[in-house]
N, CA, C and O of each residue as an XYZ file, in Angstrom:
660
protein
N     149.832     76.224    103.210
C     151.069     76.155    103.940
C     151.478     77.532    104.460
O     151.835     77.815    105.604
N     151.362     78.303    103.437
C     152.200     80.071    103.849
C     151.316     80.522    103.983
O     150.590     80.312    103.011
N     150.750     81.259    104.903
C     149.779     82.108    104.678
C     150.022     83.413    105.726
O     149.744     83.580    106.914
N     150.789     84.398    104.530
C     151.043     85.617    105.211
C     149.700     86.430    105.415
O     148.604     86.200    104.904
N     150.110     87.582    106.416
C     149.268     88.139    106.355
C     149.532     89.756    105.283
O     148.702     90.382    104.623
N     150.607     89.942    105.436
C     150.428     90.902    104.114
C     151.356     90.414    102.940
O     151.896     89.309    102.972
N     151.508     91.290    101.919
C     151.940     90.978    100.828
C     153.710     91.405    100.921
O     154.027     92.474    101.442
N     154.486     90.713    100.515
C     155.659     90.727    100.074
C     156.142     91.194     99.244
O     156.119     90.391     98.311
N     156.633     92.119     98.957
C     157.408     92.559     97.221
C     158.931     92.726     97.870
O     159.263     93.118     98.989
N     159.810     92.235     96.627
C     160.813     91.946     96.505
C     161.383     91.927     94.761
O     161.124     91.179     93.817
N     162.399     93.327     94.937
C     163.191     93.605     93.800
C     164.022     92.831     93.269
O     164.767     92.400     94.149
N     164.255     92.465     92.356
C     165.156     92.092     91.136
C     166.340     93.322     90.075
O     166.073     94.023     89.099
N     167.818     93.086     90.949
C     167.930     93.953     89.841
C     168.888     93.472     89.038
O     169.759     92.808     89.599
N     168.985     93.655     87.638
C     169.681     93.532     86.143
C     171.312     94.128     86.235
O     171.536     95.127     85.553
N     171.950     93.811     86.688
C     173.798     94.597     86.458
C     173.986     94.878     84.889
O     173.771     93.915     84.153
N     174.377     96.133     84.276
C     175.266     96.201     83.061
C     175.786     94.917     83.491
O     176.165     94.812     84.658
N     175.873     93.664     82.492
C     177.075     92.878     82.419
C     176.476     91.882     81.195
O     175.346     92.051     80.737
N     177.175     91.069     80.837
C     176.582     89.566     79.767
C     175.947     89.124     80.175
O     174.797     89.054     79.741
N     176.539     88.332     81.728
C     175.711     87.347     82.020
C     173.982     87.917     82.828
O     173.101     87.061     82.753
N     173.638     89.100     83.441
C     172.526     89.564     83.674
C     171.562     90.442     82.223
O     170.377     90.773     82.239
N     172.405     90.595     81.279
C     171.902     91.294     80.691
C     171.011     90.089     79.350
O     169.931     90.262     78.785
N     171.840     89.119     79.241
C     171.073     87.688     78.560
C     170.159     87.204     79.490
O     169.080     86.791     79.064
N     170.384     87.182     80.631
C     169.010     87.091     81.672
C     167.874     87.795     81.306
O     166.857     87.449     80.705
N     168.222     88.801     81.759
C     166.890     90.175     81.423
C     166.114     90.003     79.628
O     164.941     90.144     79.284
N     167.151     89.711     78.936
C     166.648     89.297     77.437
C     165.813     87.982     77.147
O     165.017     87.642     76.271
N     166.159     87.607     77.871
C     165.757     85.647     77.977
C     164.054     85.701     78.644
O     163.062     85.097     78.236
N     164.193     86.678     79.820
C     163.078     87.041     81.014
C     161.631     87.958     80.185
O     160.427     87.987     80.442
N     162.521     88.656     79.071
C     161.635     89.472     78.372
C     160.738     88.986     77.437
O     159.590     89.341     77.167
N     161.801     87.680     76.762
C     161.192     87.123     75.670
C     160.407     85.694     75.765
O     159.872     85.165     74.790
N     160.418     85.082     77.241
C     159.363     84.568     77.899
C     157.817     85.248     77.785
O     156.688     84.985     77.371
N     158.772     86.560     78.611
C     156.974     87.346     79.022
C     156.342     87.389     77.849
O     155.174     87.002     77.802
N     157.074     87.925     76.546
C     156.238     87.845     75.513
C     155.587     87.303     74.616
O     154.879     87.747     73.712
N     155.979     85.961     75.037
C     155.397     84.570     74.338
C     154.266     83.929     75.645
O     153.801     82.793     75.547
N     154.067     84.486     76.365
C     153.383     83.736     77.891
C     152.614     85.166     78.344
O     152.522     85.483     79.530
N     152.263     85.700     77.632
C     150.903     87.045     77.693
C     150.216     87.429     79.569
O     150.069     88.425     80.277
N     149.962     85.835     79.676
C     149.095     86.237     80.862
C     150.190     85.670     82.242
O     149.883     85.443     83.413
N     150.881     85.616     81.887
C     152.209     85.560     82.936
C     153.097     86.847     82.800
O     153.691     87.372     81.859
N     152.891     87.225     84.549
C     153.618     88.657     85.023
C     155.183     87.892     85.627
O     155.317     86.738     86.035
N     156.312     89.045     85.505
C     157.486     88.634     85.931
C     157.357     88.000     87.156
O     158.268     87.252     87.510
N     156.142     88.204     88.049
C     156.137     87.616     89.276
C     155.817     86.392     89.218
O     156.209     85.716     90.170
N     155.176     85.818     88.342
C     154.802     84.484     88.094
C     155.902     83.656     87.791
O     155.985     82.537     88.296
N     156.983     84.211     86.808
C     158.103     83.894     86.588
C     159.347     83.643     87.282
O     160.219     82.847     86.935
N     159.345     84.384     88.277
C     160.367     84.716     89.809
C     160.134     83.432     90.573
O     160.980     82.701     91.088
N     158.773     83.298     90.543
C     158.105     82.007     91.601
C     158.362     80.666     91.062
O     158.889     79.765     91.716
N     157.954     80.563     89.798
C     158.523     79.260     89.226
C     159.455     79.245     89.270
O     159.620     78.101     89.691
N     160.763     79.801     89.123
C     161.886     79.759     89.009
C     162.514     79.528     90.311
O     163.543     78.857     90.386
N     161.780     80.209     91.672
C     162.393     79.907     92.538
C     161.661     78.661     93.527
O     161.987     78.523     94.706
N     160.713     77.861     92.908
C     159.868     76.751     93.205
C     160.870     75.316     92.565
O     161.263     74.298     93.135
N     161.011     75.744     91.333
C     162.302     74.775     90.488
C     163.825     75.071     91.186
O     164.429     73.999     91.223
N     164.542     76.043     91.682
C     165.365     76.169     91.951
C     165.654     75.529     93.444
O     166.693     74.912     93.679
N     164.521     75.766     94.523
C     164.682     75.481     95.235
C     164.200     73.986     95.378
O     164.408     73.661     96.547
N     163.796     73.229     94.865
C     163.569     71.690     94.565
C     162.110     71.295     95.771
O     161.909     70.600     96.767
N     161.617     71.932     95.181
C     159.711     72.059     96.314
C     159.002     71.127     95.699
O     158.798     71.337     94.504
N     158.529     70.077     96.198
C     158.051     69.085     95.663
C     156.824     69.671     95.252
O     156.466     70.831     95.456
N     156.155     68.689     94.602
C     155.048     69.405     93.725
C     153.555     69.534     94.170
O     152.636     70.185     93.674
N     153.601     68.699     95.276
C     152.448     68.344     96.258
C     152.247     69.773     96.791
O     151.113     70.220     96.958
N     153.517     70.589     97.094
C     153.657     71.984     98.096
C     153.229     73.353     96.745
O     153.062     74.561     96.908
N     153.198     72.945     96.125
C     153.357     74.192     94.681
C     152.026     74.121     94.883
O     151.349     73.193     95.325
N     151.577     75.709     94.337
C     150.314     76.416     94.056
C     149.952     76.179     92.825
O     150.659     76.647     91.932
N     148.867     75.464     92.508
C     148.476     74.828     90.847
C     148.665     76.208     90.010
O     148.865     77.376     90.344
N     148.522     75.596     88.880
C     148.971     76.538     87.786
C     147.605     77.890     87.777
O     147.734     79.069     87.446
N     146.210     77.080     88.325
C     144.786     77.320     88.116
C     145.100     78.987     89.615
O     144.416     80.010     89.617
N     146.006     78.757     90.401
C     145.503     79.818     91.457
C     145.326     81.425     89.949
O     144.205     81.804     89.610
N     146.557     82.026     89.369
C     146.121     83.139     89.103
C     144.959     83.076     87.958
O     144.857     84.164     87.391
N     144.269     82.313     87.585
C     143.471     82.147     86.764
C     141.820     82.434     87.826
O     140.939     83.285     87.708
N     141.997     81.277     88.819
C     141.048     81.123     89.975
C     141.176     82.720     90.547
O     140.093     83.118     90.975
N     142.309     83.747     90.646
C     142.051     84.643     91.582
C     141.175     85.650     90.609
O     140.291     86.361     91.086
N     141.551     85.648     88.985
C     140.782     86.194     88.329
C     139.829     85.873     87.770
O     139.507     86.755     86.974
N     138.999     84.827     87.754
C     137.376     84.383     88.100
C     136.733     84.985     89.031
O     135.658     85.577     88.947
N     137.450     84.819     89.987
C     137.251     85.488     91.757
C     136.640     86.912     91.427
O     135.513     87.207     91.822
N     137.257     87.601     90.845
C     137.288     88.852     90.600
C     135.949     89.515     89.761
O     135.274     90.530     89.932
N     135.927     88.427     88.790
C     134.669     88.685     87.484
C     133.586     88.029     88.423
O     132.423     88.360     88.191
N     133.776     87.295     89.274
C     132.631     87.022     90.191
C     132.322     88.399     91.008
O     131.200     88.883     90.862
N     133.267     89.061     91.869
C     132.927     89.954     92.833
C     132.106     91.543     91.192
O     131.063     92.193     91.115
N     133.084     91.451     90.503
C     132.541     92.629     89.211
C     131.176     92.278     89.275
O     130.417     93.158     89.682
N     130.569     90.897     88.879
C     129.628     90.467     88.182
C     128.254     90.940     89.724
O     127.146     91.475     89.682
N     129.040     90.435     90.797
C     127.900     90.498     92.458
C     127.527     92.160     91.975
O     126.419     92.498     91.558
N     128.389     92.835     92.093
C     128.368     94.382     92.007
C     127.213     95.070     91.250
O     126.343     95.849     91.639
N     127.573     94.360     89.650
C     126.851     95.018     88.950
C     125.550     94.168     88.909
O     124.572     94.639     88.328
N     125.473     92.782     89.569
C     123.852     92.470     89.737
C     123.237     93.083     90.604
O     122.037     93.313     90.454
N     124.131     93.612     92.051
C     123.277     94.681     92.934
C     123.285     95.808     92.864
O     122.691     96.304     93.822
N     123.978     97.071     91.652
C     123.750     97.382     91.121
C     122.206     98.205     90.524
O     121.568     99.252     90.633
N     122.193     96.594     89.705
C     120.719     96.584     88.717
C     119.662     96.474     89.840
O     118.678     97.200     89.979
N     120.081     95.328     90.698
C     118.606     95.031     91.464
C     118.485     96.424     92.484
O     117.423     96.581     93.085
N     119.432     97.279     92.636
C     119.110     98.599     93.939
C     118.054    100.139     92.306
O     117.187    100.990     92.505
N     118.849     99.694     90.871
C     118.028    100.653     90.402
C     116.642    100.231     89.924
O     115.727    101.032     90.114
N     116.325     98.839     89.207
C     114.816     98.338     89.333
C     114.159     98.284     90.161
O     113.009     98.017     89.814
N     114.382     98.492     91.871
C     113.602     98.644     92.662
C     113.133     99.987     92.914
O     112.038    100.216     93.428
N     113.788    100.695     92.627
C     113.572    102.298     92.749
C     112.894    102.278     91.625
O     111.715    102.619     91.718
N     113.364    101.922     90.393
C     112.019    102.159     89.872
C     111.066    101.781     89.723
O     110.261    102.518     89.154
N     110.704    100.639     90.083
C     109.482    100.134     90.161
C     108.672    101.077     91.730
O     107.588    101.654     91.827
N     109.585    100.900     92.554
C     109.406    101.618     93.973
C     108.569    103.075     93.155
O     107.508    103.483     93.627
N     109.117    103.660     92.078
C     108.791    104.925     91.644
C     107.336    104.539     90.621
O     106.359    105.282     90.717
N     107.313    103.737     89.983
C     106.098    103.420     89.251
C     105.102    102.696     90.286
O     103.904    102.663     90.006
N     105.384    102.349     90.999
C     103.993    101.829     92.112
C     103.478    102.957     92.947
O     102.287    103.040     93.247
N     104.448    103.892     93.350
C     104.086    104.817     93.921
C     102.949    105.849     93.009
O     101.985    106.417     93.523
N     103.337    105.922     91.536
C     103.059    106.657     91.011
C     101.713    106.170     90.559
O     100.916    107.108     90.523
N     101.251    105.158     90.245
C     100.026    104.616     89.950
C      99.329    103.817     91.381
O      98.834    102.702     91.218
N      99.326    104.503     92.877
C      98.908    104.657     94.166
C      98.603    105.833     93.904
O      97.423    106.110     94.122
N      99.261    106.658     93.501
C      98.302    108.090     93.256
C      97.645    108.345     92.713
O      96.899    109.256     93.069
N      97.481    107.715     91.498
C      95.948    107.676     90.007
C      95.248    107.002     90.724
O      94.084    107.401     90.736
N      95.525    105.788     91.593
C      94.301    105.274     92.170
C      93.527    105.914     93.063
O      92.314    105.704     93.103
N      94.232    106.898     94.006
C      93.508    107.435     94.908
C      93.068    109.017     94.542
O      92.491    109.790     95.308
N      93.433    109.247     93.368
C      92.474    110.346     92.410
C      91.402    110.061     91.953
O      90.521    110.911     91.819
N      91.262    108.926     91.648
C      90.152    107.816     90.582
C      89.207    108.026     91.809
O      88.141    108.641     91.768
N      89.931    107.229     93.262
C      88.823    107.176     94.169
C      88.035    108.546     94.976
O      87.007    108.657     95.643
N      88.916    109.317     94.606
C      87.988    110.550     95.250
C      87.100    111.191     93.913
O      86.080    111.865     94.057
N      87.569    110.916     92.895
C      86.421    111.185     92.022
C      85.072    110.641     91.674
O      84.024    111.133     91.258
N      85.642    108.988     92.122
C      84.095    108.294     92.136
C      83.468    108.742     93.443
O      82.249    108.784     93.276
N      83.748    109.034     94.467
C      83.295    109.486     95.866
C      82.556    110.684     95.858
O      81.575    110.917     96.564
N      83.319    111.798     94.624
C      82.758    113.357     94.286
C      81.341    113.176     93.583
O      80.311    113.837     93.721
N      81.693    111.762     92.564
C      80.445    112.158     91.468
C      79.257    111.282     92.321
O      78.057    111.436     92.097
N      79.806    110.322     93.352
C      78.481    109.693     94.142
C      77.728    110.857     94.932
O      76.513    110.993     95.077
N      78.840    111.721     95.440
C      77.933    112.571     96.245
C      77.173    113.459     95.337
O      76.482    114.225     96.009
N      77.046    113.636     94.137
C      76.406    114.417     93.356
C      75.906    113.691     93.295
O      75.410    113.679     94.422
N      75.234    112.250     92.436
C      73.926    111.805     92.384
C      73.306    111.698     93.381
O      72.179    112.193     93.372
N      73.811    110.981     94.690
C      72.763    111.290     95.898
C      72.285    112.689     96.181
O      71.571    112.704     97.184
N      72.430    113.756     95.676
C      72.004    114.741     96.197
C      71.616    115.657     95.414
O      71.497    116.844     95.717
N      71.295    114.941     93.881
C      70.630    115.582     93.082
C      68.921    114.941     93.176
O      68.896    113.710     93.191
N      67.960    115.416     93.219
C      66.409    114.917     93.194
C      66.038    114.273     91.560
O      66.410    114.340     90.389
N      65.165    113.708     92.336
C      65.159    112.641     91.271
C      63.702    113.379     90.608
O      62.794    113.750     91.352
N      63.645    113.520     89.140
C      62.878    114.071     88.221
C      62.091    112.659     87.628
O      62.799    112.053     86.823
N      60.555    111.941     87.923
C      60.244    111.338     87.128
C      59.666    112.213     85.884
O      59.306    113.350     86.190
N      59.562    111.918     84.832
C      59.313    112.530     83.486
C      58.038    111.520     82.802
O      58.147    110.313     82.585
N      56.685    112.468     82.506
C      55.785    110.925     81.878
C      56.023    111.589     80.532
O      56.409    112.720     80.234
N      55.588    110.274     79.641
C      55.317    110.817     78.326
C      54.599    111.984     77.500
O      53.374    111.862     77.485
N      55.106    113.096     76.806
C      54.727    114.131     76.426
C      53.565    113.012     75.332
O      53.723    111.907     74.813
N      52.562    113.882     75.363
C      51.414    113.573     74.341
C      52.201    113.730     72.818
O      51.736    113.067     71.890
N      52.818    114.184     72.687
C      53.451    115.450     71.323
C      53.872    113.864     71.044
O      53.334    113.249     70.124
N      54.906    113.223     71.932
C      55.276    112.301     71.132
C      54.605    110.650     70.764
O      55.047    109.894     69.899
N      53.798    110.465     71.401
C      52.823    109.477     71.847
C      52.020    109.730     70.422
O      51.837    108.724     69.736
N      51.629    110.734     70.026
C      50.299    111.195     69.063
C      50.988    110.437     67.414
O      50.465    109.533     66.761
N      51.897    110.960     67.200
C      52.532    110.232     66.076
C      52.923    109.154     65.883
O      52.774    108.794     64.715
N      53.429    108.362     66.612
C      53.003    106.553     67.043
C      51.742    106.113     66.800
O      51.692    104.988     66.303
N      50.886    106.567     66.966
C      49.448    106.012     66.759
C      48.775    106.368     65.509
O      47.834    105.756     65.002
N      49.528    107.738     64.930
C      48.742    107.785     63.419
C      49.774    106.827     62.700
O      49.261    106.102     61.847
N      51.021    106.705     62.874
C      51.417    105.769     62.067
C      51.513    104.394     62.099
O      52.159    103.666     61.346
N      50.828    104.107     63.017
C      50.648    102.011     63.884
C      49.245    102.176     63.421
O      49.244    101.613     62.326
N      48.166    102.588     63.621
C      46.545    102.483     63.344
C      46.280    103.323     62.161
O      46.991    104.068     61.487
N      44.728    102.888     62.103
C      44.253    103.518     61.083
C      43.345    105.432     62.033
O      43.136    105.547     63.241
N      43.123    106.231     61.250
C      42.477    107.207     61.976
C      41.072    106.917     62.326
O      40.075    107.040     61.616
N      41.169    106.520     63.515
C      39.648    106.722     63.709
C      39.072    108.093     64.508
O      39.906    108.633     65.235
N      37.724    108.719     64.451
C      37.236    109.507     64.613
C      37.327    109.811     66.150
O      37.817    109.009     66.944
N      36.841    110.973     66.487
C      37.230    111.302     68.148
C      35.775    110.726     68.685
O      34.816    110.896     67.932
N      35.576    110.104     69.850
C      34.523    109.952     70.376
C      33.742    111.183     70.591
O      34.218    112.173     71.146
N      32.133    111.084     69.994
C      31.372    112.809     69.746
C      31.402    112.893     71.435
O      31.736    111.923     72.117
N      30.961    114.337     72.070
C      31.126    114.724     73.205
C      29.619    114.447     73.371
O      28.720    114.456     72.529
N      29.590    114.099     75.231
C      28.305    113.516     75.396
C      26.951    114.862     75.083
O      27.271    116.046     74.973
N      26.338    114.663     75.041
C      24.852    115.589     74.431
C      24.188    115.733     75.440
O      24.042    114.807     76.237
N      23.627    116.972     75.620
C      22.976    116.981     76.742
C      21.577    116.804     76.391
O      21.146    117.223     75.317
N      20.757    116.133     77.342
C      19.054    115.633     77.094
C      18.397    117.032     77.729
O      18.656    118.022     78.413
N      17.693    116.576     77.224
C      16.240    117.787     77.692
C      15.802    117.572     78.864
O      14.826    116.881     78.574
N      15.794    117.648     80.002
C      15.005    116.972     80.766
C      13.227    116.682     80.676
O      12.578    115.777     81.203
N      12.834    117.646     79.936
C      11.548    117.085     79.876
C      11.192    115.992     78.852
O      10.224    115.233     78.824
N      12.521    116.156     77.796
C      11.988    115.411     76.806
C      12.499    113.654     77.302
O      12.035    112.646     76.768
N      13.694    113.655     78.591
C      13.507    112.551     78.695
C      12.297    111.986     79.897
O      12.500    110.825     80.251
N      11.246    112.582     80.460
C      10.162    112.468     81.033
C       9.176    111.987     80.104
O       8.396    111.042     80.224
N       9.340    112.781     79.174
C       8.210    112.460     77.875
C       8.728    110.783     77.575
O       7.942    109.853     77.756
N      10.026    110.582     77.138
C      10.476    109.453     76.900
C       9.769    108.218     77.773
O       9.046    107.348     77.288
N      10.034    108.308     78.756
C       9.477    107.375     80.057
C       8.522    107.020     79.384
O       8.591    105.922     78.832
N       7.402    107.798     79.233
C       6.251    107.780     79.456
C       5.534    107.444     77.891
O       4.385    107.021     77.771
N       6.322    107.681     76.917
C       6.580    106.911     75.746
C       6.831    105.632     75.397
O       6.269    105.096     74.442
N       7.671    105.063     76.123
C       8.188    103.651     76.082
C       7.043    102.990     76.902
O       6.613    101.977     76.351
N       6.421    103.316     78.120
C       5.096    102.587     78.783
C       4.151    102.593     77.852
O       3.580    101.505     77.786
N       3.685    103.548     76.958
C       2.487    103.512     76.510
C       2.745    102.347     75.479
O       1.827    101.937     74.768
């Protein structure tokens, strides 16, 4: 129905006298039994009942309750974006930071490839030294083959001529 555009304030004041001063006592000892009701809440009912506003036109009891939900909602938006602007930074900061071990890793495998390609390749055969002791301890010793002998040549002429007769 009302919908100002700014806010209204409007004083109340108390006279030295009986009849304002049992007011103000009466007004006090409301507020203090009704915690989450401000004198302004009090002003309004009073002048909602006074002025005989049917009840269809009255603002439920739920608006200052609803405006402070409202509120723990906008607190609550805040501090979820907040959290979500500092977990992204840090994660933003830990991804960044392990993009750089990766691309250390990769120039090191790149360093040590170019060293094996460009080291020569050494085939190596088996040293005798170690070969020789394998075989006295797998076999039995056998003797060295004797070195070939040299023939006489005449005596293998004679031979020939031995074996015909």
């Amino acid at each position: 129905m009302f919908q100002w555009s700014k806010k209204v304030v409007k004083s109340v004041t108390f006279n030295p006298g009986v009849a304002d001063e049992s007011l103000l006592a009466l007004v006090e000892s409301y507020l203090e039994k009704q915690v989450d009701k401000t004198f302004s809440d009090l002003c309004k009912e009073a002048l909602w009942q006074s002025l005989c506003v049917p009840e269809s036109v009255k603002p439920g009891p739920q608006t200052a309750s609803t405006e402070a939900v409202e509120q723990q909602i906008g607190k609550l938006q805040n501090q979820l974006a907040d959290l979500e602007e500092r977990f992204f930074a840090k994660e933003s900061h830990r991804l960044e930071s392990m993009e750089h071990q990766i691309l250390q890793l990769t120039q090191q495998v790149a360093h040590l490839a170019i060293m094996v390609a460009e080291r020569p390749v050494v085939i190596q055969s088996p040293t005798p030294a170690t070969s020789v002791p394998e075989v006295v301890h797998n076999t039995t010793y056998s003797a060295p083959p004797p070195p070939p002998q040299e023939v006489d040549p005449v005596i293998s002429r004679l031979s020939q001529f031995l074996d015909d007769f």
